[in-house]
């Protein structure tokens, strides 16, 4: 098709005008590219969607504010997302792919195992990996200088839990521990056993169940025969829902029942209804805990408000909180690094010591966020109450069966 | 060790395993198709039951029949449309095809229903006999599982469709010569396999959380039960399910829960060595 000179002139004029307008609106620099292998389908799809929602909220907010200033130039942010289908090896392949497509930093996927795989790739290419949902120390003890995690170590949580229960539950002396044989739940189970023994409790049952277990009746029958004061179960939501029902059905009634991270997810309380009442847990973040800090969400309230709107009225959980905390931290990291090169970003990450709405972020030698007081929560009347630390407590511990 | 409680746990779980496996066994035995869709069919049945209860307010027990029929139609259509075209091909071809179909169904369910575990809480508690606790929901599940398995057994023995299925299973060429439309019987058999999976899904929705995460686990259990009990035979699935349930229950207590699943696989391997047809299997279908 041949255009007449008049029409061609009009079209080119329009194109120029469009380019000029666009140029005035756009930020000065090239986009900062953040790689994000996500589990958008498969077993961890819900967790992957949670991460994606927060990434989208943050990118929109940052870009609306004109982007992030690096060495005097404002850059918009852009996520390079791929679905790794909850398949660990594929997470590693996609981490490589996002790096080849120009990612300057990677947000690791959900969970300790998949974060570890992604971090190995990041190290190979000298691209920093920020893990916002990996808390097992075994992920961080590999000497990888390019891995940083915003959750605090598991052992920190379990010591606080043992100390809290010993203070609040008169006569607490025995504990049964039952955990899933997977990186995070196993690490929580062993950390709890160690903390309980250090705290003078007797561990009367300590077993793991394999991934793929769909029945806990044998273990629960064994636990019942020990009649422990405290039952501590770790696993993912579906395991914990099943275990809670079977504990009730087989007549196990401890004074305290802890399920990690069960009640930290709204799906747990929704799935169990009244049976969730009384279950205690630990979490890395709860939206009632108010901190102030840097970035596009300077307060917990500002994040909570935006999240409510973006999610259609849902409450955020620790996955949302930790990932959003990691992203507001990155705003600060990019500014401090003054460069978008991997090693410079790594150094800036390592030097991080800031406050965010999610809490303080200060990476230790191994790249993990330093220990701090983490909330202990309990389901009371199908609602989450914070029991500890005292400064933010919204309720007192209720013993099971009271 | 409370042996009574362990046996009760094992039998209740075993009956659920039998219900899970009987449709899978039928399809494998008759069509020589290892139906990778089976676990997702069970989950789909569970979701349909869950949403029928949550959205329309239908009791899970009342939802069982319509859910099973929906799954029958789906299974029949899939077999008639896709699987019949390659049913005579080597088993790897049908395995790959059903694996691909399973990936589609699995991810469609994950996208539309999310992987969030959902639970129907009937809150029926448990009954206690001589210190043995029996959860009422699981007892109902066990009763339904046994009833469904019995109905399928009687259907296979007494109805003309059942006899035609058995005839095709024994010799599809001879069956064709006798005037049986083999492709139609294949589609009906696959439909019945899906129907049983859907019914199992309804039963399971009362006992286990409904989530796509469990589809692979259910498929694996069905596989082990079939190998233990014997392929293509309804009583074989029942015996295999109960055997697996009991082995897992005792191993969970004696060897620790982390070894319970391994014990089930060890039983399967032992049977493959000494009796490849399974406990009640027929020679030629191992």
XYZ file of C-alpha atoms in Angstrom:
688
model
C 0.000 0.000 0.000
C 1.337 3.398 -0.934
C 0.404 6.408 1.207
C -0.151 9.827 -0.278
C 2.493 12.389 0.799
C -0.136 14.343 2.806
C -1.293 11.320 4.829
C 2.291 10.168 5.341
C 3.211 13.642 6.596
C 0.265 13.703 8.988
C 1.115 10.260 10.326
C 4.783 11.061 10.886
C 3.804 14.308 12.607
C 1.458 12.391 14.895
C 4.183 9.866 15.626
C 6.617 12.614 16.554
C 4.058 14.274 18.806
C 3.380 10.947 20.510
C 7.078 10.314 21.022
C 7.523 13.804 22.509
C 4.646 13.315 24.964
C 5.897 9.884 25.862
C 9.391 11.232 26.397
C 8.127 13.876 28.788
C 6.208 11.300 30.857
C 8.793 8.556 30.922
C 11.625 8.332 33.436
C 15.103 9.137 32.219
C 16.854 5.806 32.578
C 16.410 2.312 31.298
C 14.116 0.138 33.405
C 15.615 -1.677 36.379
C 14.886 -5.313 35.615
C 13.997 -7.629 38.475
C 13.864 -11.329 37.662
C 11.119 -13.342 39.323
C 10.726 -17.080 38.808
C 7.297 -17.690 40.348
C 5.237 -20.774 41.131
C 2.090 -19.595 39.360
C 0.831 -23.111 38.682
C 1.370 -26.380 40.525
C 1.459 -27.059 44.243
C 2.768 -23.673 45.372
C 0.548 -21.653 43.023
C -1.186 -19.800 45.850
C 2.115 -18.719 47.347
C 3.415 -17.679 43.925
C 0.300 -15.585 43.335
C 0.832 -13.871 46.686
C 4.338 -12.864 45.677
C 3.186 -11.673 42.270
C 0.423 -9.524 43.739
C 2.927 -7.700 45.956
C 5.402 -7.294 43.069
C 2.703 -5.720 40.913
C 1.550 -3.400 43.694
C 5.092 -2.246 44.337
C 6.075 -1.755 40.664
C 2.938 0.281 40.052
C 3.552 2.447 43.093
C 7.241 3.005 42.350
C 6.644 3.815 38.685
C 3.784 6.170 39.547
C 6.225 8.030 41.790
C 8.678 8.415 38.905
C 10.879 5.359 39.492
C 14.020 4.862 41.560
C 16.936 7.274 41.392
C 20.275 5.610 40.767
C 23.317 7.840 40.415
C 21.177 10.867 39.566
C 19.048 9.085 36.959
C 15.487 7.950 37.554
C 14.695 4.433 36.436
C 11.332 2.735 36.226
C 11.148 -0.850 37.527
C 10.092 -3.875 35.531
C 9.627 -7.498 36.581
C 10.628 -10.343 34.301
C 8.294 -13.076 35.526
C 8.142 -16.715 34.530
C 6.091 -19.563 35.919
C 8.345 -22.410 37.071
C 5.300 -24.618 37.776
C 6.465 -25.505 41.311
C 9.226 -27.573 39.769
C 12.524 -26.887 41.592
C 14.962 -27.571 38.727
C 12.860 -25.403 36.432
C 13.152 -22.533 38.944
C 16.907 -22.747 38.428
C 16.568 -22.752 34.619
C 14.278 -19.744 34.721
C 16.624 -17.879 37.054
C 19.247 -18.325 34.349
C 16.820 -17.145 31.725
C 15.846 -13.937 33.550
C 19.547 -13.147 34.022
C 20.134 -13.636 30.290
C 17.233 -11.277 29.661
C 18.959 -8.575 31.675
C 17.713 -8.992 35.269
C 19.911 -7.001 37.618
C 18.528 -8.652 40.708
C 16.340 -11.720 41.397
C 13.482 -12.136 43.825
C 13.639 -15.795 44.849
C 10.506 -17.943 44.710
C 8.577 -19.290 47.719
C 10.213 -21.648 50.184
C 13.658 -22.567 51.390
C 14.296 -25.349 48.856
C 13.477 -23.373 45.711
C 15.197 -20.233 47.035
C 18.381 -22.238 47.467
C 18.264 -23.465 43.867
C 17.738 -19.935 42.551
C 20.500 -18.522 44.748
C 23.041 -20.951 43.291
C 22.349 -19.593 39.806
C 22.544 -15.981 41.036
C 25.960 -16.616 42.568
C 27.263 -18.102 39.326
C 26.348 -14.921 37.410
C 27.120 -12.514 40.290
C 23.500 -11.385 40.423
C 22.094 -10.830 43.921
C 19.120 -12.973 44.950
C 16.691 -11.675 47.559
C 14.697 -14.436 49.241
C 11.628 -13.073 50.984
C 10.152 -16.458 51.962
C 13.049 -18.688 53.025
C 13.854 -18.967 56.712
C 15.857 -22.183 57.058
C 19.440 -21.534 58.066
C 20.544 -24.443 55.874
C 19.774 -22.222 52.859
C 22.158 -19.513 54.048
C 25.058 -21.558 55.385
C 26.493 -22.386 51.947
C 28.774 -19.335 51.838
C 26.865 -17.727 48.975
C 27.687 -13.983 49.137
C 24.889 -13.129 46.666
C 21.971 -14.446 48.744
C 20.013 -12.278 51.167
C 16.847 -13.216 53.067
C 14.383 -10.975 54.859
C 12.968 -13.615 57.220
C 14.720 -14.217 60.535
C 16.275 -17.571 61.469
C 13.936 -20.366 62.576
C 15.876 -21.076 65.767
C 15.139 -17.572 66.966
C 11.418 -18.297 66.807
C 11.505 -21.584 68.647
C 13.514 -20.326 71.637
C 11.068 -17.475 72.143
C 8.145 -19.904 71.910
C 9.544 -22.286 74.525
C 10.335 -19.420 76.900
C 6.878 -17.906 76.436
C 5.019 -21.172 77.043
C 7.107 -22.068 80.077
C 6.170 -18.737 81.589
C 2.475 -18.912 80.705
C 1.605 -22.589 81.185
C 1.990 -23.855 84.738
C 3.343 -27.386 84.901
C 4.348 -27.581 81.241
C 6.838 -30.433 81.112
C 6.412 -32.628 78.021
C 6.241 -31.960 74.303
C 5.526 -34.119 71.260
C 7.025 -32.885 67.989
C 5.761 -34.059 64.630
C 7.129 -32.447 61.484
C 7.100 -32.802 57.747
C 10.290 -34.113 56.161
C 10.865 -31.009 54.048
C 13.439 -28.222 54.358
C 11.461 -25.659 56.364
C 9.186 -27.863 58.522
C 12.047 -30.238 59.336
C 14.264 -27.366 60.366
C 11.489 -25.954 62.602
C 10.890 -29.369 64.174
C 14.556 -29.930 64.992
C 14.993 -26.350 66.248
C 11.972 -26.799 68.519
C 13.259 -30.099 69.879
C 16.601 -28.454 70.689
C 14.956 -25.382 72.236
C 12.569 -27.543 74.286
C 15.403 -29.657 75.687
C 17.452 -26.552 76.452
C 14.403 -25.141 78.201
C 14.085 -28.212 80.441
C 11.122 -29.841 78.659
C 11.014 -33.552 77.967
C 10.574 -34.418 74.302
C 8.366 -37.533 74.457
C 7.813 -37.938 70.714
C 9.879 -36.562 67.858
C 9.168 -37.940 64.397
C 9.001 -36.754 60.823
C 6.392 -37.616 58.233
C 7.208 -37.816 54.527
C 5.963 -35.525 51.790
C 2.913 -37.268 50.372
C 1.572 -38.515 53.715
C -2.224 -38.273 53.686
C -2.887 -39.894 57.018
C -1.507 -39.108 60.430
C -3.505 -41.561 62.516
C -0.566 -43.827 63.391
C 1.590 -40.949 64.587
C -1.302 -39.378 66.462
C -2.110 -42.677 68.175
C 1.542 -42.826 69.291
C 1.437 -39.222 70.502
C -1.776 -39.919 72.391
C -0.174 -42.761 74.316
C 2.458 -40.272 75.607
C -0.178 -37.732 76.745
C 2.062 -34.671 76.199
C 1.293 -31.198 77.571
C 2.296 -29.561 74.325
C 1.923 -30.875 70.773
C 3.984 -29.129 68.108
C 3.256 -29.939 64.452
C 4.966 -28.450 61.400
C 4.038 -28.751 57.752
C 2.138 -26.956 55.049
C -1.466 -25.910 55.303
C -3.058 -29.069 53.892
C -0.998 -31.309 56.218
C -1.889 -29.215 59.217
C -5.606 -29.112 58.451
C -5.609 -32.894 58.209
C -3.482 -33.348 61.336
C -5.690 -30.975 63.355
C -8.814 -32.915 62.405
C -7.211 -36.242 63.203
C -5.932 -34.982 66.554
C -9.502 -34.029 67.435
C -10.987 -37.245 66.058
C -8.557 -39.450 67.951
C -9.161 -37.584 71.205
C -5.749 -35.930 71.670
C -6.186 -32.909 73.937
C -2.905 -31.237 74.910
C -2.804 -28.021 76.920
C -1.118 -26.281 74.006
C -1.294 -27.157 70.335
C 1.133 -25.329 68.058
C 1.006 -25.646 64.289
C 3.632 -23.930 62.204
C 2.861 -21.986 60.144
C -0.834 -22.971 60.044
C -2.677 -19.972 61.520
C -0.261 -17.577 59.807
C -2.275 -18.344 56.680
C -5.918 -17.393 56.486
C -6.550 -20.637 54.549
C -5.881 -22.618 57.730
C -8.558 -20.919 59.816
C -10.992 -20.903 56.897
C -10.443 -24.612 56.298
C -10.928 -25.618 59.932
C -13.524 -23.238 61.325
C -13.989 -23.816 65.063
C -11.350 -26.539 65.120
C -8.716 -23.854 64.514
C -9.564 -22.216 67.837
C -6.805 -22.435 70.407
C -4.074 -23.346 67.906
C -0.938 -21.281 68.478
C 1.719 -20.498 65.928
C 4.601 -18.262 65.120
C 4.992 -15.924 62.254
C 7.542 -13.474 60.937
C 5.112 -10.617 60.528
C 1.577 -9.648 61.366
C -0.164 -6.572 60.101
C -1.047 -5.422 63.588
C 2.648 -4.912 64.307
C 3.377 -1.310 63.340
C 6.800 -0.216 62.142
C 7.867 2.805 60.146
C 10.523 2.985 57.501
C 11.718 3.699 53.979
C 10.171 3.427 50.527
C 6.771 3.669 48.950
C 5.121 2.141 52.030
C 6.572 4.133 54.914
C 4.144 2.660 57.471
C 2.406 -0.667 58.039
C -0.903 1.171 57.730
C -0.039 2.487 54.255
C 0.842 -1.024 53.043
C -2.233 -2.522 54.688
C -4.495 0.018 53.050
C -3.020 -0.545 49.573
C -3.094 -4.302 50.043
C -6.750 -4.339 51.065
C -7.604 -2.462 47.912
C -5.474 -4.596 45.602
C -6.627 -7.917 47.057
C -10.323 -7.145 47.247
C -10.482 -6.905 51.038
C -8.125 -9.718 52.121
C -5.694 -9.353 55.017
C -2.002 -9.682 54.124
C 0.018 -12.515 55.684
C 3.739 -12.790 56.344
C 4.489 -13.781 52.735
C 3.015 -10.511 51.530
C 4.668 -8.577 54.368
C 8.142 -10.010 53.935
C 8.151 -9.662 50.132
C 6.849 -6.087 50.261
C 9.438 -5.346 52.963
C 12.166 -6.748 50.699
C 11.015 -4.531 47.835
C 10.939 -1.266 49.779
C 14.394 -2.225 51.018
C 15.504 -2.607 47.368
C 14.510 0.996 46.660
C 17.072 2.004 49.261
C 19.633 -0.525 48.016
C 19.513 0.738 44.419
C 19.976 4.315 45.610
C 22.912 3.426 47.848
C 24.606 1.214 45.270
C 24.663 4.030 42.734
C 24.973 1.370 40.048
C 22.975 -1.479 38.574
C 25.904 -3.878 38.414
C 25.584 -7.119 40.395
C 28.675 -6.757 42.633
C 27.783 -3.142 43.555
C 24.230 -4.156 44.392
C 25.540 -7.058 46.447
C 27.778 -4.752 48.478
C 24.904 -2.352 49.064
C 22.676 -5.239 50.152
C 25.324 -6.535 52.551
C 25.605 -3.066 54.120
C 21.838 -2.786 54.621
C 20.711 -1.709 58.065
C 17.368 0.007 57.743
C 13.851 0.203 59.096
C 10.894 -0.774 56.936
C 7.188 -1.111 57.644
C 7.880 -4.885 57.822
C 10.453 -4.348 60.557
C 14.201 -3.808 60.721
C 16.318 -5.334 57.952
C 19.956 -5.873 58.808
C 21.667 -8.788 57.098
C 24.090 -10.898 59.095
C 27.266 -12.557 57.851
C 25.283 -15.359 56.212
C 22.881 -12.983 54.442
C 19.940 -13.629 56.768
C 17.999 -10.883 58.425
C 19.087 -10.529 62.047
C 17.074 -11.959 64.882
C 14.336 -9.901 66.438
C 11.231 -10.519 68.481
C 8.802 -12.357 66.234
C 5.093 -12.569 66.955
C 3.485 -15.601 68.599
C -0.140 -15.825 67.539
C -3.214 -17.819 68.538
C -6.581 -18.403 66.933
C -9.285 -17.232 69.317
C -12.911 -17.231 68.162
C -11.694 -17.934 64.616
C -9.692 -14.707 64.691
C -5.910 -14.224 64.935
C -4.661 -12.677 68.175
C -1.072 -11.655 68.878
C 0.224 -13.044 72.194
C 3.856 -11.977 72.044
C 5.879 -9.730 72.177
C 4.046 -7.996 74.965
C 4.399 -4.567 73.402
C 2.038 -5.552 70.608
C -0.002 -8.322 72.292
C -3.729 -8.212 71.620
C -4.709 -11.157 73.850
C -3.506 -13.614 76.500
C -2.760 -17.272 75.807
C -5.811 -19.505 76.126
C -5.164 -23.136 76.950
C -6.840 -25.746 74.741
C -10.156 -26.958 76.057
C -10.644 -23.917 78.307
C 1.018 -49.991 71.580
C -2.721 -50.029 71.141
C -3.115 -52.751 68.509
C -6.898 -52.320 68.281
C -6.570 -48.632 67.441
C -3.868 -49.331 64.863
C -5.967 -52.007 63.139
C -8.986 -49.685 63.142
C -6.883 -46.851 61.677
C -5.530 -49.191 59.017
C -8.876 -50.643 57.991
C -10.617 -47.267 57.752
C -7.763 -45.851 55.684
C -7.552 -49.032 53.619
C -11.211 -48.861 52.614
C -10.648 -45.314 51.387
C -7.620 -46.509 49.409
C -9.733 -49.260 47.853
C -12.372 -46.757 46.789
C -9.627 -44.609 45.301
C -8.042 -47.437 43.347
C -10.937 -49.476 42.006
C -11.640 -47.233 38.991
C -7.942 -46.963 38.185
C -7.575 -50.730 38.359
C -10.538 -51.305 36.059
C -9.185 -48.972 33.379
C -5.700 -50.440 33.602
C -6.953 -54.016 33.551
C -9.465 -53.647 30.722
C -7.943 -50.972 28.502
C -4.288 -51.518 29.404
C -4.203 -47.752 29.953
C -2.335 -46.377 32.982
C -4.651 -43.452 33.526
C -2.536 -40.564 34.779
C -5.701 -38.476 35.007
C -7.100 -40.567 37.837
C -5.756 -38.444 40.718
C -7.053 -35.252 39.120
C -10.449 -36.889 38.536
C -10.625 -37.598 42.276
C -9.716 -33.987 43.042
C -12.282 -32.717 40.512
C -14.918 -34.857 42.230
C -13.823 -33.339 45.528
C -14.087 -29.778 44.199
C -17.508 -30.367 42.664
C -18.696 -31.777 45.991
C -17.146 -28.893 47.898
C -18.700 -26.228 45.693
C -22.058 -28.027 45.646
C -22.014 -27.849 49.453
C -20.678 -24.303 49.741
C -22.506 -22.590 46.910
C -25.763 -24.524 46.497
C -25.943 -26.036 49.965
C -26.139 -29.670 48.855
C -24.968 -32.196 51.458
C -21.823 -34.027 50.297
C -23.608 -37.370 50.494
C -26.377 -36.094 48.210
C -23.808 -34.608 45.840
C -22.063 -37.954 45.365
C -24.403 -39.324 42.671
C -24.556 -36.233 40.426
C -20.817 -35.662 40.806
C -20.092 -39.278 39.842
C -22.365 -38.931 36.796
C -20.637 -35.722 35.682
C -17.308 -37.489 35.909
C -18.712 -40.449 33.943
C -19.689 -38.122 31.096
C -16.274 -36.444 31.195
C -14.465 -39.787 31.217
C -16.605 -41.209 28.415
C -16.025 -38.108 26.275
C -12.256 -38.127 26.828
C -11.959 -41.788 25.937
C -14.213 -41.525 22.885
C -12.523 -38.346 21.641
C -8.843 -38.831 22.418
C -7.777 -42.066 24.029
C -9.646 -44.480 21.728
C -7.555 -43.154 18.863
C -4.388 -44.551 20.415
C -5.753 -47.225 22.723
C -4.145 -50.057 20.759
C -0.754 -48.293 20.731
C 1.991 -49.325 23.189
C 1.251 -48.426 26.788
C 3.772 -45.558 26.723
C 1.661 -43.679 24.162
C -1.526 -43.798 26.228
C 0.472 -43.015 29.352
C 1.894 -39.893 27.697
C -1.515 -38.862 26.389
C -3.230 -39.188 29.765
C -0.246 -37.443 31.375
C -0.723 -34.488 29.018
C -4.471 -34.407 29.641
C -3.748 -34.557 33.374
C -1.452 -31.528 33.180
C -4.225 -29.580 31.476
C -6.903 -30.622 33.980
C -4.585 -30.115 36.955
C -3.582 -26.611 35.957
C -7.083 -25.568 34.910
C -8.261 -26.588 38.400
C -5.331 -24.788 40.047
C -6.018 -21.613 38.087
C -9.796 -21.571 38.611
C -10.112 -23.133 42.072
C -6.593 -22.168 43.358
C -4.452 -24.690 45.179
C -5.714 -23.439 48.538
C -6.773 -26.486 50.553
C -10.517 -26.503 51.124
C -12.239 -28.591 53.702
C -15.819 -29.640 54.208
C -16.279 -29.652 57.930
C -19.143 -31.933 58.863
C -18.137 -31.854 62.523
C -19.499 -35.321 63.301
C -16.792 -36.095 65.866
C -15.873 -39.665 66.667
C -17.304 -42.707 68.393
C -15.429 -44.785 70.938
C -15.597 -48.558 71.363
C -13.416 -50.233 73.986
C -10.990 -47.338 73.938
C -10.765 -47.308 70.129
C -11.623 -43.963 68.554
C -13.358 -44.081 65.183
C -13.968 -40.749 63.434
C -17.574 -40.711 62.164
C -16.657 -38.969 58.893
C -14.097 -41.655 58.131
C -16.551 -44.383 59.100
C -19.087 -42.934 56.660
C -16.331 -42.740 54.082
C -15.409 -46.342 54.741
C -19.037 -47.447 54.446
C -19.479 -45.577 51.178
C -16.192 -46.884 49.837
C -17.215 -50.462 50.561
C -20.721 -49.909 49.147
C -19.410 -48.346 45.936
C -16.913 -51.141 45.482
C -19.667 -53.724 46.068
C -22.008 -52.019 43.578
C -19.276 -52.049 40.950
C -18.545 -55.697 41.694
C -22.219 -56.679 41.281
C -22.523 -54.571 38.129
C -19.530 -56.272 36.592
C -20.946 -59.695 37.474
C -24.592 -59.331 36.576
C -25.236 -56.571 34.015
C -24.801 -57.029 30.293
C -22.437 -54.022 30.194
C -20.401 -55.571 33.002
C -20.182 -58.897 31.184
C -19.191 -57.095 27.978
C -16.425 -55.267 29.871
C -15.151 -58.546 31.283
C -15.321 -60.105 27.804
C -13.294 -57.247 26.295
C -10.830 -57.544 29.119
C -10.357 -61.266 28.459
C -10.047 -61.054 24.665
C -11.039 -57.971 22.743
C -10.833 -59.676 19.339
C -13.136 -62.494 20.398
C -15.448 -59.954 22.037
C -15.598 -57.978 18.792
C -16.478 -61.167 16.904
C -19.326 -61.722 19.377
C -20.794 -58.373 18.318
C -19.497 -56.241 21.183
C -18.600 -52.717 20.089
C -15.167 -52.640 21.638
C -14.559 -48.897 21.349
C -17.880 -48.206 23.041
C -17.023 -50.606 25.858
C -13.659 -48.877 26.202
C -15.379 -45.508 26.539
C -17.878 -46.902 29.054
C -15.083 -48.517 31.064
C -13.091 -45.294 31.137
C -16.313 -43.484 32.076
C -16.877 -45.935 34.954
C -13.264 -45.418 36.040
C -13.888 -41.662 36.124
C -17.249 -42.208 37.840
C -15.574 -44.164 40.612
C -12.882 -41.464 40.878
C -15.593 -38.797 41.151
C -17.432 -40.789 43.819
C -14.145 -41.280 45.682
C -13.602 -37.514 45.398
C -16.969 -36.877 47.071
C -16.100 -39.296 49.875
C -12.606 -37.841 50.240
C -13.936 -34.268 50.419
C -15.425 -35.248 53.779
C -12.123 -36.657 55.045
C -9.142 -35.000 53.329
C -8.538 -31.371 52.339
C -9.493 -30.765 48.712
C -6.499 -29.373 46.849
C -4.827 -30.068 43.524
C -1.613 -30.682 45.486
C -2.934 -34.105 46.443
C -3.687 -35.354 42.933
C -0.246 -36.917 42.459
C -0.421 -38.515 45.897
C -3.796 -40.110 45.133
C -2.541 -41.372 41.785
C 0.482 -42.939 43.474
C -1.702 -44.663 46.063
C -4.008 -46.037 43.360
C -0.982 -47.408 41.540
C 0.409 -49.181 44.601
C -3.006 -50.597 45.577
C -3.490 -52.026 42.071
C -0.122 -53.711 42.017
C -0.683 -55.170 45.485
C -4.263 -56.283 44.912
C -4.127 -57.301 41.256
C -5.142 -55.462 38.129
C -8.609 -55.204 36.704
C -10.301 -56.962 39.561
C -12.712 -55.199 41.910
C -12.036 -57.508 44.878
C -8.317 -57.096 44.111
C -8.555 -53.322 44.650
C -10.388 -53.891 47.932
C -7.835 -56.385 49.216
C -4.939 -54.215 47.977
C -6.393 -51.112 49.639
C -6.951 -52.805 52.980
C -3.490 -54.401 52.869
C -1.838 -51.068 52.148
C -3.849 -49.314 54.868
C -2.866 -51.899 57.466
C 0.801 -51.960 56.441
C 1.011 -48.162 56.630
C -0.760 -48.068 59.997
C 1.530 -50.631 61.620
C 4.684 -49.299 59.955
C 3.779 -45.774 61.114
C 3.863 -46.921 64.732
C 6.615 -49.548 64.601
C 9.039 -47.932 62.148
C 8.056 -44.272 62.501
C 5.774 -42.229 60.255
C 8.592 -41.330 57.859
C 8.923 -45.018 56.954
C 5.222 -45.798 56.598
C 5.060 -44.933 52.895
C 8.272 -46.827 52.224
C 6.765 -49.915 53.863
C 3.868 -49.781 51.368
C 6.326 -49.641 48.468
C 8.387 -52.484 49.930
C 5.231 -54.618 50.074
C 4.587 -53.746 46.441
C 8.123 -54.717 45.429
C 7.948 -57.991 47.333
C 4.715 -58.894 45.586
C 6.198 -58.013 42.216
C 8.991 -60.463 42.973
C 6.959 -63.352 44.299
C 3.493 -62.812 42.839
C 3.524 -60.302 39.962
C -0.218 -60.688 39.407
C -0.921 -59.185 42.831
C -2.844 -60.895 45.635
C -6.040 -61.509 43.649
C -4.866 -60.780 40.120
C -5.402 -63.018 37.132
C -2.430 -64.314 35.171
C -1.936 -62.339 32.003
C -2.827 -59.003 33.596
C 0.315 -58.458 35.615
